Structures are given as C-alpha cells and as structure tokens.
Amino acid sequence: MKLVRYGRPGKEKPGLMDAQGKLRDLSAVVTDIGPEQLSDAALARLRKLKTDKLPLVKGSPRLGCPVAGIGKFIAIGLNYADHAAEAGMPIPAEPIVFMKATSCIQGPSDPVMLPKGSKKSDWEVELGVVMGATARHVSQKEALNCVAGYCTVNDVSERAFQIERGGTWDKGKGCDTFGPIGPWLVTRDEVGNPQRLGLWLDLNGIRMQTGNTRTMVFGVAKIVSYVSQFMTLMPGDVITTGTPPGVGMGMKPPVYLKPGDIMTLGVEGLGAQRQVVVPFRL
C-alpha cells in the first residue's frame, strides 16, 4: 500500500494511492496515518479494504508528511562509502547516529527555507524507514519485522552549522523545513528487499546524485538493530539512512543551495519530491 496524508499543513487527512495512482480518502476508516495505524494488524485491516469503493479525492491537493505524530527523527551519517570519501571522512566502524528535529518535518513539495545566515545549505536524498512496532535490543534477524514501511527523505543540511560551529551535527540538520518526507509511505510488503533501491537527486534539472541502497555500509536491518541498543524505537519513529555521493559539499568547487533553486529527488518505488528553495523569513 501507498499511504498518504493530504491537505493544508496541520489539517491533513489520511488517504491512499490506489492501483491506478488515484488518491482515495481514508477519513471514514481511520483518523490519521500515525503510530496507531502502523502495526501489522492495523495495516492488514487496511489491505482488506475495497479501494475502488473509497471516495476519490478531487484535484491535486498538497501532500503532507505521510506519517503523523513522529516521535523521533533519527539519522545515520556517512552510510555510503563513496559519500564518506567525497566528504573527506573515514568509513565509520559503527553507524553514526544523530537526530533531526521533528520541527523540521514537512511535506515532499513544500518549499525549503534557507536558515538565517546560511552559506552552505546542501541536499541529501535518502531512504527513510518508518517503524511499525516497538523495538528494543532487537536482533538483525527480527529488525525488518518491526518496520511498517519506507519513504523518500531529503536530509537537507547546513554544512557550516553542521561542521564548523562546534559540537554535534544536529544544529545543521534540524533547521525549519530541512526534513521533507514522502510523498507516501510504502508498506514493507510492497517494497520487499530495501537493499536494492535506486536513489537520485537533480538540482535545477541537472543530475547530482545517483546511488543504490545496496552500497550502504550498514543495511536497514543492521541500522534498526543497532539504534535499538541505545534508544527504544517506537511506532511512527523515522530513521533516515544516509546518502550516496553527489552532495554539494563534495563538488569542486562546492555548490550550495540558493533562493530559486529547485530540487527534485526520489527513491525507486517510493515516489519523488520537488522543493523550491526560498530565503529565510520569520
């Protein structure tokens, strides 16, 4: 299934994309697409619906983040060996874990706003993992059974804030609008093996990133198992799993985002995003 949330920011309704790519309203079935709707049992009930009987949504409404009530937005750094090389950093021996603020989460086509004083804002297409069950010290063998599904994420990053301002990476990762998620959540049964998905990102129509999740240093099962050693993963939590090479920081000379730029990006089978870059505003 492809589950979505559509409508104005803060007023999104639950929906799904049918086999013909048409948006269907789920409001009469569930209150939202959030932690309570992501368990295996809850998703099984949704699969039994006769989608052709659900109301069609007219027009092309805005799509929001496909998951409501995200408790934690966890990120993994330098998880592609070739991206670590372009960043001039060693391949990590263990996953690098940091947090993106939940206040940065937005829809897949909402504008990305440069933070005040930004000089080095950058792009990162990534595979997002949405938890469907509680995971605490879960084994790699069982880790994927705790996943509800997958989505496209743009881990937008301000490199000067991230690297040059001291402390952790978080301050360059959680700026407002720096967490576009979606367009939809694709349930794990439809994705199958998450380690064979292509990723891409274009800036102003020029291809910048091309990669595949098979080249991850640490696969999804390892990441979920590893993170669950340090914090309890809850239904609705999102883990974004790292980016392939082609980020602006790694170009010679570096290329960074400016107002008017357009980012388009996607993960195979998980849908595409499009964001216009806008200047800072209060």
mmCIF file of C-alpha atoms in Angstrom:
data_model
loop_
_atom_site.group_PDB
_atom_site.id
_atom_site.type_symbol
_atom_site.label_atom_id
_atom_site.label_comp_id
_atom_site.label_asym_id
_atom_site.label_seq_id
_atom_site.Cartn_x
_atom_site.Cartn_y
_atom_site.Cartn_z
ATOM 1 C CA MET A 1 0.000 0.000 0.000
ATOM 2 C CA LYS A 2 0.920 3.599 -0.534
ATOM 3 C CA LEU A 3 -0.406 5.617 2.385
ATOM 4 C CA VAL A 4 -0.571 9.410 2.265
ATOM 5 C CA ARG A 5 -1.734 12.431 4.213
ATOM 6 C CA TYR A 6 -3.160 15.269 2.164
ATOM 7 C CA GLY A 7 -4.444 18.792 2.698
ATOM 8 C CA ARG A 8 -3.317 22.031 4.293
ATOM 9 C CA PRO A 9 -0.434 21.949 6.827
ATOM 10 C CA GLY A 10 -1.768 20.852 10.175
ATOM 11 C CA LYS A 11 -5.106 19.819 8.632
ATOM 12 C CA GLU A 12 -4.038 16.748 6.672
ATOM 13 C CA LYS A 13 -6.426 13.862 6.079
ATOM 14 C CA PRO A 14 -5.475 10.180 5.678
ATOM 15 C CA GLY A 15 -5.537 8.608 2.247
ATOM 16 C CA LEU A 16 -4.025 6.004 -0.014
ATOM 17 C CA MET A 17 -2.980 5.760 -3.629
ATOM 18 C CA ASP A 18 -4.898 3.076 -5.491
ATOM 19 C CA ALA A 19 -3.523 0.750 -8.185
ATOM 20 C CA GLN A 20 -4.288 3.366 -10.852
ATOM 21 C CA GLY A 21 -2.391 6.090 -8.990
ATOM 22 C CA LYS A 22 -5.562 7.858 -7.855
ATOM 23 C CA LEU A 23 -5.853 9.370 -4.384
ATOM 24 C CA ARG A 24 -8.542 7.820 -2.189
ATOM 25 C CA ASP A 25 -9.842 9.254 1.083
ATOM 26 C CA LEU A 26 -9.466 7.121 4.231
ATOM 27 C CA SER A 27 -11.131 9.558 6.642
ATOM 28 C CA ALA A 28 -14.135 7.283 7.203
ATOM 29 C CA VAL A 29 -11.829 4.371 8.063
ATOM 30 C CA VAL A 30 -9.013 5.846 10.189
ATOM 31 C CA THR A 31 -8.488 9.169 11.929
ATOM 32 C CA ASP A 32 -4.937 9.588 10.592
ATOM 33 C CA ILE A 33 -1.832 7.729 9.435
ATOM 34 C CA GLY A 34 0.116 7.680 12.690
ATOM 35 C CA PRO A 35 1.597 5.273 15.238
ATOM 36 C CA GLU A 36 -1.728 3.517 15.900
ATOM 37 C CA GLN A 37 -2.233 2.778 12.209
ATOM 38 C CA LEU A 38 1.245 1.344 11.564
ATOM 39 C CA SER A 39 1.129 -2.016 13.334
ATOM 40 C CA ASP A 40 0.986 -5.190 11.248
ATOM 41 C CA ALA A 41 -2.590 -5.781 12.422
ATOM 42 C CA ALA A 42 -3.744 -2.254 11.568
ATOM 43 C CA LEU A 43 -2.111 -2.372 8.138
ATOM 44 C CA ALA A 44 -3.661 -5.782 7.465
ATOM 45 C CA ARG A 45 -7.098 -4.280 8.089
ATOM 46 C CA LEU A 46 -6.391 -1.512 5.587
ATOM 47 C CA ARG A 47 -5.266 -4.050 2.980
ATOM 48 C CA LYS A 48 -8.661 -5.724 3.166
ATOM 49 C CA LEU A 49 -10.444 -2.553 2.070
ATOM 50 C CA LYS A 50 -12.014 -2.450 -1.367
ATOM 51 C CA THR A 51 -10.126 0.593 -2.562
ATOM 52 C CA ASP A 52 -12.428 1.189 -5.514
ATOM 53 C CA LYS A 53 -15.228 1.848 -3.008
ATOM 54 C CA LEU A 54 -13.286 4.563 -1.175
ATOM 55 C CA PRO A 55 -14.075 8.188 -2.110
ATOM 56 C CA LEU A 56 -11.884 9.704 -4.800
ATOM 57 C CA VAL A 57 -10.130 12.930 -3.856
ATOM 58 C CA LYS A 58 -10.686 15.622 -6.452
ATOM 59 C CA GLY A 59 -7.913 17.787 -7.863
ATOM 60 C CA SER A 60 -4.280 17.664 -6.806
ATOM 61 C CA PRO A 61 -4.147 18.560 -3.114
ATOM 62 C CA ARG A 62 -0.944 19.225 -1.248
ATOM 63 C CA LEU A 63 0.647 16.099 0.210
ATOM 64 C CA GLY A 64 1.976 16.348 3.738
ATOM 65 C CA CYS A 65 4.408 14.110 5.558
ATOM 66 C CA PRO A 66 2.796 10.654 5.220
ATOM 67 C CA VAL A 67 3.214 9.878 8.928
ATOM 68 C CA ALA A 68 1.629 11.882 11.745
ATOM 69 C CA GLY A 69 2.938 12.021 15.299
ATOM 70 C CA ILE A 70 6.568 11.190 14.570
ATOM 71 C CA GLY A 71 8.222 10.918 17.976
ATOM 72 C CA LYS A 72 11.838 10.629 16.851
ATOM 73 C CA PHE A 73 13.522 11.579 13.571
ATOM 74 C CA ILE A 74 16.814 9.680 13.633
ATOM 75 C CA ALA A 75 19.529 9.942 11.013
ATOM 76 C CA ILE A 76 22.561 7.893 10.022
ATOM 77 C CA GLY A 77 25.674 9.655 8.736
ATOM 78 C CA LEU A 78 28.322 8.631 6.202
ATOM 79 C CA ASN A 79 26.499 5.402 5.391
ATOM 80 C CA TYR A 80 27.735 5.164 1.784
ATOM 81 C CA ALA A 81 31.478 4.598 1.408
ATOM 82 C CA ASP A 82 31.747 6.831 -1.671
ATOM 83 C CA HIS A 83 29.924 9.665 0.128
ATOM 84 C CA ALA A 84 32.342 9.383 3.069
ATOM 85 C CA ALA A 85 35.200 9.677 0.585
ATOM 86 C CA GLU A 86 33.802 12.844 -1.022
ATOM 87 C CA ALA A 87 33.342 14.321 2.458
ATOM 88 C CA GLY A 88 36.969 13.507 3.270
ATOM 89 C CA MET A 89 35.964 11.329 6.214
ATOM 90 C CA PRO A 90 36.774 7.696 7.076
ATOM 91 C CA ILE A 91 34.208 4.938 6.623
ATOM 92 C CA PRO A 92 32.657 4.546 10.080
ATOM 93 C CA ALA A 93 33.268 1.356 12.049
ATOM 94 C CA GLU A 94 29.824 1.708 13.615
ATOM 95 C CA PRO A 95 26.773 3.658 12.410
ATOM 96 C CA ILE A 96 26.972 7.406 13.072
ATOM 97 C CA VAL A 97 23.700 8.363 14.754
ATOM 98 C CA PHE A 98 22.315 11.887 15.110
ATOM 99 C CA MET A 99 18.886 13.471 15.407
ATOM 100 C CA LYS A 100 16.906 15.735 13.144
ATOM 101 C CA ALA A 101 14.426 17.961 14.960
ATOM 102 C CA THR A 102 10.821 16.884 14.450
ATOM 103 C CA SER A 103 10.037 20.577 13.871
ATOM 104 C CA CYS A 104 11.901 20.345 10.530
ATOM 105 C CA ILE A 105 9.471 17.761 9.122
ATOM 106 C CA GLN A 106 7.325 18.846 6.194
ATOM 107 C CA GLY A 107 5.641 17.605 3.050
ATOM 108 C CA PRO A 108 7.527 16.429 -0.041
ATOM 109 C CA SER A 109 6.782 19.513 -2.148
ATOM 110 C CA ASP A 110 6.766 22.247 0.486
ATOM 111 C CA PRO A 111 9.405 24.977 -0.026
ATOM 112 C CA VAL A 112 12.795 24.541 1.653
ATOM 113 C CA MET A 113 13.744 27.720 3.505
ATOM 114 C CA LEU A 114 17.391 28.667 3.937
ATOM 115 C CA PRO A 115 18.086 29.383 7.608
ATOM 116 C CA LYS A 116 19.191 32.821 8.736
ATOM 117 C CA GLY A 117 22.905 33.269 7.980
ATOM 118 C CA SER A 118 23.103 30.162 5.814
ATOM 119 C CA LYS A 119 26.004 29.995 3.365
ATOM 120 C CA LYS A 120 26.350 26.243 2.868
ATOM 121 C CA SER A 121 22.930 24.569 2.706
ATOM 122 C CA ASP A 122 23.073 21.228 0.909
ATOM 123 C CA TRP A 123 20.914 18.335 -0.297
ATOM 124 C CA GLU A 124 20.874 14.610 0.552
ATOM 125 C CA VAL A 125 18.427 12.104 -0.969
ATOM 126 C CA GLU A 126 17.890 9.197 1.428
ATOM 127 C CA LEU A 127 15.835 6.092 2.133
ATOM 128 C CA GLY A 128 13.564 6.640 5.122
ATOM 129 C CA VAL A 129 12.466 3.791 7.393
ATOM 130 C CA VAL A 130 9.191 4.089 9.334
ATOM 131 C CA MET A 131 8.810 1.954 12.435
ATOM 132 C CA GLY A 132 5.602 -0.001 12.946
ATOM 133 C CA ALA A 133 6.398 -1.816 16.187
ATOM 134 C CA THR A 134 8.361 -1.149 19.343
ATOM 135 C CA ALA A 135 11.994 -2.263 19.008
ATOM 136 C CA ARG A 136 14.311 -2.563 21.983
ATOM 137 C CA HIS A 137 17.551 -4.559 21.572
ATOM 138 C CA VAL A 138 16.020 -6.211 18.518
ATOM 139 C CA SER A 139 18.157 -8.665 16.548
ATOM 140 C CA GLN A 140 19.104 -8.055 12.938
ATOM 141 C CA LYS A 141 17.088 -11.161 12.041
ATOM 142 C CA GLU A 142 13.914 -9.653 13.515
ATOM 143 C CA ALA A 143 14.596 -5.971 12.801
ATOM 144 C CA LEU A 144 12.726 -5.664 9.490
ATOM 145 C CA ASN A 145 9.623 -7.200 11.056
ATOM 146 C CA CYS A 146 9.428 -4.042 13.203
ATOM 147 C CA VAL A 147 9.318 -1.794 10.118
ATOM 148 C CA ALA A 148 5.958 -0.555 8.806
ATOM 149 C CA GLY A 149 7.352 0.747 5.532
ATOM 150 C CA TYR A 150 9.663 3.073 3.672
ATOM 151 C CA CYS A 151 9.651 6.578 2.194
ATOM 152 C CA THR A 152 11.772 9.167 0.418
ATOM 153 C CA VAL A 153 13.598 11.715 2.598
ATOM 154 C CA ASN A 154 15.636 14.803 1.737
ATOM 155 C CA ASP A 155 18.095 15.237 4.617
ATOM 156 C CA VAL A 156 18.701 18.931 3.923
ATOM 157 C CA SER A 157 21.835 20.094 5.770
ATOM 158 C CA GLU A 158 23.559 23.381 6.538
ATOM 159 C CA ARG A 159 27.234 22.367 6.389
ATOM 160 C CA ALA A 160 28.688 25.370 8.211
ATOM 161 C CA PHE A 161 26.251 24.849 11.095
ATOM 162 C CA GLN A 162 26.893 21.095 10.998
ATOM 163 C CA ILE A 163 30.692 21.045 10.795
ATOM 164 C CA GLU A 164 32.149 24.471 11.553
ATOM 165 C CA ARG A 165 30.141 25.572 14.588
ATOM 166 C CA GLY A 166 31.391 23.001 17.102
ATOM 167 C CA GLY A 167 29.541 20.245 18.918
ATOM 168 C CA THR A 168 27.243 17.755 17.238
ATOM 169 C CA TRP A 169 25.867 17.636 13.705
ATOM 170 C CA ASP A 170 22.315 18.221 14.890
ATOM 171 C CA LYS A 171 22.366 22.014 14.648
ATOM 172 C CA GLY A 172 22.960 21.836 10.885
ATOM 173 C CA LYS A 173 20.342 19.139 10.329
ATOM 174 C CA GLY A 174 17.199 20.282 12.124
ATOM 175 C CA CYS A 175 16.570 23.751 10.714
ATOM 176 C CA ASP A 176 12.964 24.542 9.825
ATOM 177 C CA THR A 177 11.880 22.813 6.555
ATOM 178 C CA PHE A 178 15.021 20.617 6.487
ATOM 179 C CA GLY A 179 13.067 17.343 6.683
ATOM 180 C CA PRO A 180 10.830 16.748 3.635
ATOM 181 C CA ILE A 181 9.302 13.257 3.898
ATOM 182 C CA GLY A 182 7.098 11.499 1.349
ATOM 183 C CA PRO A 183 5.168 11.646 -0.920
ATOM 184 C CA TRP A 184 3.884 8.396 0.547
ATOM 185 C CA LEU A 185 4.673 5.613 2.957
ATOM 186 C CA VAL A 186 5.053 2.343 1.075
ATOM 187 C CA THR A 187 4.429 -0.674 3.291
ATOM 188 C CA ARG A 188 7.256 -3.165 3.658
ATOM 189 C CA ASP A 189 5.406 -5.985 1.895
ATOM 190 C CA GLU A 190 5.322 -3.904 -1.275
ATOM 191 C CA VAL A 191 8.995 -2.863 -1.060
ATOM 192 C CA GLY A 192 10.490 -6.276 -0.341
ATOM 193 C CA ASN A 193 14.269 -6.045 -0.035
ATOM 194 C CA PRO A 194 15.226 -2.485 0.983
ATOM 195 C CA GLN A 195 18.835 -3.066 -0.102
ATOM 196 C CA ARG A 196 18.219 -2.822 -3.839
ATOM 197 C CA LEU A 197 16.582 0.559 -4.319
ATOM 198 C CA GLY A 198 17.913 3.259 -6.630
ATOM 199 C CA LEU A 199 18.189 6.860 -5.411
ATOM 200 C CA TRP A 200 18.562 10.090 -7.414
ATOM 201 C CA LEU A 201 18.523 13.856 -6.996
ATOM 202 C CA ASP A 202 18.529 16.667 -9.566
ATOM 203 C CA LEU A 203 19.299 20.322 -8.890
ATOM 204 C CA ASN A 204 17.728 22.673 -11.436
ATOM 205 C CA GLY A 205 17.309 19.740 -13.818
ATOM 206 C CA ILE A 206 20.928 18.558 -13.566
ATOM 207 C CA ARG A 207 21.602 15.142 -12.057
ATOM 208 C CA MET A 208 23.681 15.458 -8.890
ATOM 209 C CA GLN A 209 23.145 12.167 -7.048
ATOM 210 C CA THR A 210 22.764 8.637 -8.344
ATOM 211 C CA GLY A 211 23.063 5.692 -5.994
ATOM 212 C CA ASN A 212 21.622 2.428 -4.769
ATOM 213 C CA THR A 213 20.918 1.171 -1.266
ATOM 214 C CA ARG A 214 22.929 -1.975 -1.993
ATOM 215 C CA THR A 215 26.094 0.108 -1.435
ATOM 216 C CA MET A 216 25.150 1.127 2.105
ATOM 217 C CA VAL A 217 27.880 0.495 4.666
ATOM 218 C CA PHE A 218 25.195 -0.641 7.120
ATOM 219 C CA GLY A 219 21.920 -2.048 5.794
ATOM 220 C CA VAL A 220 18.470 -1.289 7.184
ATOM 221 C CA ALA A 221 18.327 -4.391 9.401
ATOM 222 C CA LYS A 222 21.686 -3.535 10.955
ATOM 223 C CA ILE A 223 20.679 0.104 11.486
ATOM 224 C CA VAL A 224 17.382 -0.737 13.202
ATOM 225 C CA SER A 225 19.060 -3.345 15.403
ATOM 226 C CA TYR A 226 21.953 -1.014 16.246
ATOM 227 C CA VAL A 227 19.870 2.041 17.099
ATOM 228 C CA SER A 228 17.552 -0.087 19.246
ATOM 229 C CA GLN A 229 20.508 -0.773 21.561
ATOM 230 C CA PHE A 230 20.649 2.893 22.546
ATOM 231 C CA MET A 231 17.012 4.018 22.464
ATOM 232 C CA THR A 232 13.649 2.325 22.237
ATOM 233 C CA LEU A 233 12.251 2.694 18.742
ATOM 234 C CA MET A 234 8.521 3.351 18.770
ATOM 235 C CA PRO A 235 5.811 3.071 16.112
ATOM 236 C CA GLY A 236 5.943 6.172 13.930
ATOM 237 C CA ASP A 237 9.620 6.873 14.533
ATOM 238 C CA VAL A 238 11.517 7.609 11.300
ATOM 239 C CA ILE A 239 15.130 6.676 10.543
ATOM 240 C CA THR A 240 16.774 8.252 7.518
ATOM 241 C CA THR A 241 19.629 6.036 6.423
ATOM 242 C CA GLY A 242 22.323 8.116 4.733
ATOM 243 C CA THR A 243 23.006 9.496 1.277
ATOM 244 C CA PRO A 244 25.002 8.397 -1.776
ATOM 245 C CA PRO A 245 27.683 10.664 -3.313
ATOM 246 C CA GLY A 246 26.916 13.841 -5.199
ATOM 247 C CA VAL A 247 26.177 16.339 -2.444
ATOM 248 C CA GLY A 248 27.144 19.965 -2.940
ATOM 249 C CA MET A 249 29.837 19.877 -0.274
ATOM 250 C CA GLY A 250 31.736 17.243 -2.254
ATOM 251 C CA MET A 251 31.862 19.195 -5.540
ATOM 252 C CA LYS A 252 34.967 21.020 -6.702
ATOM 253 C CA PRO A 253 34.323 23.827 -6.098
ATOM 254 C CA PRO A 254 31.456 23.192 -3.643
ATOM 255 C CA VAL A 255 27.916 24.073 -4.763
ATOM 256 C CA TYR A 256 25.327 25.158 -2.229
ATOM 257 C CA LEU A 257 21.642 25.966 -2.359
ATOM 258 C CA LYS A 258 20.405 29.463 -3.151
ATOM 259 C CA PRO A 259 16.929 31.011 -3.404
ATOM 260 C CA GLY A 260 15.143 29.913 -6.566
ATOM 261 C CA ASP A 261 16.899 26.555 -6.840
ATOM 262 C CA ILE A 262 14.673 23.533 -7.455
ATOM 263 C CA MET A 263 15.454 20.110 -6.008
ATOM 264 C CA THR A 264 13.767 17.012 -7.433
ATOM 265 C CA LEU A 265 14.594 13.644 -5.924
ATOM 266 C CA GLY A 266 13.300 10.149 -5.390
ATOM 267 C CA VAL A 267 13.845 6.585 -4.267
ATOM 268 C CA GLU A 268 12.857 3.696 -6.516
ATOM 269 C CA GLY A 269 9.266 2.659 -5.851
ATOM 270 C CA LEU A 270 8.810 5.258 -3.112
ATOM 271 C CA GLY A 271 7.887 8.333 -5.129
ATOM 272 C CA ALA A 272 9.506 11.674 -5.923
ATOM 273 C CA GLN A 273 9.786 15.047 -4.196
ATOM 274 C CA ARG A 274 10.123 18.572 -5.544
ATOM 275 C CA GLN A 275 11.177 21.582 -3.481
ATOM 276 C CA VAL A 276 11.757 25.207 -4.359
ATOM 277 C CA VAL A 277 14.432 26.891 -2.227
ATOM 278 C CA VAL A 278 13.299 30.165 -0.625
ATOM 279 C CA PRO A 279 15.120 32.759 1.502
ATOM 280 C CA PHE A 280 14.795 32.958 5.280
ATOM 281 C CA ARG A 281 11.673 34.536 6.718
ATOM 282 C CA LEU A 282 10.264 34.723 10.224
#
